[in-house]
Amino acid sequence: MVRRPDPDDRRRVQVEARFDRAGELARLYAPMLRSLNEICSDYTVEQLEVVAGFLDRAAQAGAIAAADLRED
C-alpha cells in the first residue's frame, strides 16, 4: 500500500494498492484462506448461500446505520 495526502482534504490520506506486492500478500493470507476453505467445505452450497445472504444484509444494515450517523 502507498499512502498519499488527499489533495482536497488535508485530514485524509489516500491509500493505493501496490500490485507489484500482490504475491507477498497472497503468501501472508494463504494460511487464513486454507482455513476458510476447510471451514466452508463443511457446509453445502445452499447453506453457504444463506450465510452469504446474511452477511450481505448485515453489511447493508451497517452501511445504512453509518450513513444515518453522518446525517445527525
C-alpha atoms as a printed R data frame, in Angstrom:
   type eleno elety resid chain resno       x       y      z
1  ATOM     1    CA   MET     A     1   0.000   0.000  0.000
2  ATOM     2    CA   VAL     A     2   1.056   3.510 -0.724
3  ATOM     3    CA   ARG     A     3  -0.308   6.335  1.401
4  ATOM     4    CA   ARG     A     4  -0.624   9.810 -0.066
5  ATOM     5    CA   PRO     A     5  -2.113  13.000  1.350
6  ATOM     6    CA   ASP     A     6  -5.533  13.803 -0.081
7  ATOM     7    CA   PRO     A     7  -5.094  16.948 -2.196
8  ATOM     8    CA   ASP     A     8  -8.638  18.108 -1.375
9  ATOM     9    CA   ASP     A     9  -8.697  17.430  2.379
10 ATOM    10    CA   ARG     A    10  -5.522  17.555  4.449
11 ATOM    11    CA   ARG     A    11  -7.170  15.457  7.187
12 ATOM    12    CA   ARG     A    12  -7.450  12.498  4.816
13 ATOM    13    CA   VAL     A    13  -4.991  10.053  3.360
14 ATOM    14    CA   GLN     A    14  -5.463   8.193  0.081
15 ATOM    15    CA   VAL     A    15  -4.374   4.560  0.080
16 ATOM    16    CA   GLU     A    16  -3.401   2.802 -3.144
17 ATOM    17    CA   ALA     A    17  -2.678  -0.873 -3.676
18 ATOM    18    CA   ARG     A    18   0.769  -1.856 -4.888
19 ATOM    19    CA   PHE     A    19   0.180  -4.599 -7.404
20 ATOM    20    CA   ASP     A    20   3.882  -5.391 -7.509
21 ATOM    21    CA   ARG     A    21   3.461  -6.820 -3.979
22 ATOM    22    CA   ALA     A    22   0.389  -8.990 -4.704
23 ATOM    23    CA   GLY     A    23   2.440 -12.183 -4.344
24 ATOM    24    CA   GLU     A    24   3.588 -11.134 -0.890
25 ATOM    25    CA   LEU     A    25   0.001 -10.527  0.203
26 ATOM    26    CA   ALA     A    26  -1.082 -13.878 -1.212
27 ATOM    27    CA   ARG     A    27   1.593 -15.624  0.868
28 ATOM    28    CA   LEU     A    28   0.581 -13.734  4.011
29 ATOM    29    CA   TYR     A    29  -3.103 -14.591  3.610
30 ATOM    30    CA   ALA     A    30  -2.607 -18.183  2.402
31 ATOM    31    CA   PRO     A    31  -2.968 -19.808  5.864
32 ATOM    32    CA   MET     A    32  -6.209 -17.944  6.533
33 ATOM    33    CA   LEU     A    33  -7.577 -18.841  3.095
34 ATOM    34    CA   ARG     A    34  -6.761 -22.518  3.668
35 ATOM    35    CA   SER     A    35  -8.599 -22.391  6.994
36 ATOM    36    CA   LEU     A    36 -11.617 -20.698  5.431
37 ATOM    37    CA   ASN     A    37 -11.719 -23.274  2.625
38 ATOM    38    CA   GLU     A    38 -11.628 -26.032  5.237
39 ATOM    39    CA   ILE     A    39 -14.482 -24.422  7.187
40 ATOM    40    CA   CYS     A    40 -16.564 -23.863  4.038
41 ATOM    41    CA   SER     A    41 -16.117 -27.480  2.982
42 ATOM    42    CA   ASP     A    42 -18.252 -28.497  5.989
43 ATOM    43    CA   TYR     A    43 -21.286 -26.697  4.511
44 ATOM    44    CA   THR     A    44 -23.473 -27.289  1.496
45 ATOM    45    CA   VAL     A    45 -23.716 -24.710 -1.267
46 ATOM    46    CA   GLU     A    46 -27.220 -23.884 -0.074
47 ATOM    47    CA   GLN     A    47 -26.023 -23.300  3.494
48 ATOM    48    CA   LEU     A    48 -23.204 -21.065  2.269
49 ATOM    49    CA   GLU     A    49 -25.713 -19.072  0.224
50 ATOM    50    CA   VAL     A    50 -27.726 -18.452  3.404
51 ATOM    51    CA   VAL     A    51 -24.588 -17.345  5.266
52 ATOM    52    CA   ALA     A    52 -23.569 -15.072  2.374
53 ATOM    53    CA   GLY     A    53 -27.063 -13.574  2.274
54 ATOM    54    CA   PHE     A    54 -26.946 -12.867  5.993
55 ATOM    55    CA   LEU     A    55 -23.505 -11.237  5.735
56 ATOM    56    CA   ASP     A    56 -24.668  -9.105  2.815
57 ATOM    57    CA   ARG     A    57 -27.753  -7.931  4.680
58 ATOM    58    CA   ALA     A    58 -25.718  -7.243  7.838
59 ATOM    59    CA   ALA     A    59 -23.203  -5.182  5.831
60 ATOM    60    CA   GLN     A    60 -26.049  -3.198  4.249
61 ATOM    61    CA   ALA     A    61 -27.562  -2.543  7.685
62 ATOM    62    CA   GLY     A    62 -24.177  -1.316  8.925
63 ATOM    63    CA   ALA     A    63 -23.761   0.985  5.940
64 ATOM    64    CA   ILE     A    64 -27.229   2.453  6.486
65 ATOM    65    CA   ALA     A    65 -26.559   2.960 10.194
66 ATOM    66    CA   ALA     A    66 -23.223   4.670  9.428
67 ATOM    67    CA   ALA     A    67 -24.915   6.950  6.887
68 ATOM    68    CA   ASP     A    68 -27.591   7.822  9.450
69 ATOM    69    CA   LEU     A    69 -24.890   8.757 11.963
70 ATOM    70    CA   ARG     A    70 -23.191  11.045  9.438
71 ATOM    71    CA   GLU     A    71 -26.515  12.826  8.811
72 ATOM    72    CA   ASP     A    72 -27.052  13.556 12.517
